[in-house]
XYZ file of C-alpha atoms in Angstrom:
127
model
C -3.179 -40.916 -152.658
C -1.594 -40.707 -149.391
C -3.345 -43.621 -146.749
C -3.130 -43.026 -143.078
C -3.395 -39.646 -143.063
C -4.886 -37.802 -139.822
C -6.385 -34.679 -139.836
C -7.531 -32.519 -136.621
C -10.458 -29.999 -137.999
C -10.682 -27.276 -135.994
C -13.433 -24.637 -137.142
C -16.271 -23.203 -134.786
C -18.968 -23.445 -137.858
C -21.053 -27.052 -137.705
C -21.723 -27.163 -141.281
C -17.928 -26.481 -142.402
C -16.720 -29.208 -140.196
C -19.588 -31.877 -141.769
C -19.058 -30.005 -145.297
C -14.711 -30.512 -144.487
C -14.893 -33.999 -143.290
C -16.817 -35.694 -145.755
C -15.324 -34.219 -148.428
C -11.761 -35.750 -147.035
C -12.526 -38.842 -146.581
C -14.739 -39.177 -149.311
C -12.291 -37.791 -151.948
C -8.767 -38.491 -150.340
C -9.800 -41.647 -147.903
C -7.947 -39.416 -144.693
C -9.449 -39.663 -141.576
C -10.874 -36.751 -140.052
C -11.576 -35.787 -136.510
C -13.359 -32.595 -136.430
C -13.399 -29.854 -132.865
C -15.322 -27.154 -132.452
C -12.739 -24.636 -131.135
C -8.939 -23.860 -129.464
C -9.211 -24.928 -126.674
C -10.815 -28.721 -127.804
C -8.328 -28.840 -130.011
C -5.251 -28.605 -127.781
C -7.083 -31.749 -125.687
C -6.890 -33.785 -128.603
C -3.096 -32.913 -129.320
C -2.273 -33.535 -126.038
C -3.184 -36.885 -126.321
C -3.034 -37.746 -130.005
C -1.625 -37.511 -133.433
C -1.767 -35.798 -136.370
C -0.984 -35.797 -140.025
C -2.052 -32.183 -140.242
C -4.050 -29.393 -138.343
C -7.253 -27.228 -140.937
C -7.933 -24.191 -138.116
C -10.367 -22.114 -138.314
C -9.117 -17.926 -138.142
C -12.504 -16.802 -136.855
C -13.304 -18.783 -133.869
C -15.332 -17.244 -130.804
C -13.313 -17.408 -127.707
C -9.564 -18.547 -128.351
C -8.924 -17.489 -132.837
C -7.137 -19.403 -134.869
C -4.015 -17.283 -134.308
C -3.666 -18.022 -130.387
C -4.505 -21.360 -131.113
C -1.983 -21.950 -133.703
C 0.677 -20.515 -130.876
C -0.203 -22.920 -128.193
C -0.386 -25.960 -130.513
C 3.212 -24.506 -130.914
C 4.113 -25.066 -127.360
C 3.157 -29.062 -127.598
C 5.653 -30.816 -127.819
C 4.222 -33.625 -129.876
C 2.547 -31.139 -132.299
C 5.690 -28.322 -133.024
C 6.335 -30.022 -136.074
C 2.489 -30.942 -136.955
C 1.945 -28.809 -140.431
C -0.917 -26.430 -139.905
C -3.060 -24.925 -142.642
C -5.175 -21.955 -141.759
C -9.141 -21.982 -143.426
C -10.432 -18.707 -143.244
C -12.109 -15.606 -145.287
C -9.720 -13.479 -144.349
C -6.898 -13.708 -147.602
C -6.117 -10.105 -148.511
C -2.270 -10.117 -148.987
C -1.435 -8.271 -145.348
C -3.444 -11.565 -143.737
C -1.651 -13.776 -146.090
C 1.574 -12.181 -144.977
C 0.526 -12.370 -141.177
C -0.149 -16.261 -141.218
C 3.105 -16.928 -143.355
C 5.316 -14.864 -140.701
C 3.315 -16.817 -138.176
C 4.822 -19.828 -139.656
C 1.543 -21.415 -140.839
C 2.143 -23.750 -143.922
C -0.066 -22.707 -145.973
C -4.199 -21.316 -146.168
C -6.733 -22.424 -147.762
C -9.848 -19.821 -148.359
C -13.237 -20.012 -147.717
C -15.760 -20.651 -149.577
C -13.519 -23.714 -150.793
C -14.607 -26.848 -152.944
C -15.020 -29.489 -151.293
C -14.368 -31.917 -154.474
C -10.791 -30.386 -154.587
C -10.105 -29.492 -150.730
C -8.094 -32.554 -150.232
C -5.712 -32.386 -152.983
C -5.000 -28.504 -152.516
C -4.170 -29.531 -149.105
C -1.890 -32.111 -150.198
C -0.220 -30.037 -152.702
C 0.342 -27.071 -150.210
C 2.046 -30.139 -148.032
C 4.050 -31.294 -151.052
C 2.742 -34.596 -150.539
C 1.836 -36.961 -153.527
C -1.767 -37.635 -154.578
């Protein structure tokens, strides 16, 4: 299991982000720190770091997709993996996000006794 892991949770929905962040650090010992939308979330990258980046697609306001662009225009985060969590995972969505250049997306409903190690796996990092 990877130690020292960061993870910026960025998903409108109150429940997902308690449901999300208990289940990492419960199962995979990670710390999570969970935003409710865009436009927190590029605040906290511009002055911290990040293992890894769990956006939200459906997000009032700024979506995951615009979101996932600026974090792309940060400096200190072009390089940050992103994985998308979202509903949305018919193949032409897939297909968007991947020529996006998102690294990977995880769907929702997900379980929350296995979140962390699907993320790691999509990451090709060890358990």
């Amino acid at each position: 299991m990877l130690a020292s892991v960061r993870v910026l949770l960025v998903d409108d929905d109150e429940h997902i982000r308690e449901v999300t962040q208990l289940s990492l650090e419960a199962t995979m010992g990670w710390e999570v720190v969970p935003v409710s939308s865009g436009p927190e979330a590029l605040n906290q990258l511009a002055s911290d770091r990040f293992s890894v980046i769990l956006l939200d697609v459906q997000m009032p306001g700024m979506d995951g997709p615009t979101t996932f662009g600026k974090i792309r225009e940060i400096p200190s985060a072009v390089n940050v993996p992103v994985l998308l969590l979202t509903a949305k995972t018919q193949r032409s969505d897939l297909i968007t996000y991947e020529k996006a250049g998102v690294d990977g997306t995880i769907q929702k409903p997900f379980d929350p006794m296995t979140l962390g190690s699907q993320m790691a796996e999509m990451l090709g990092w060890p358990e």
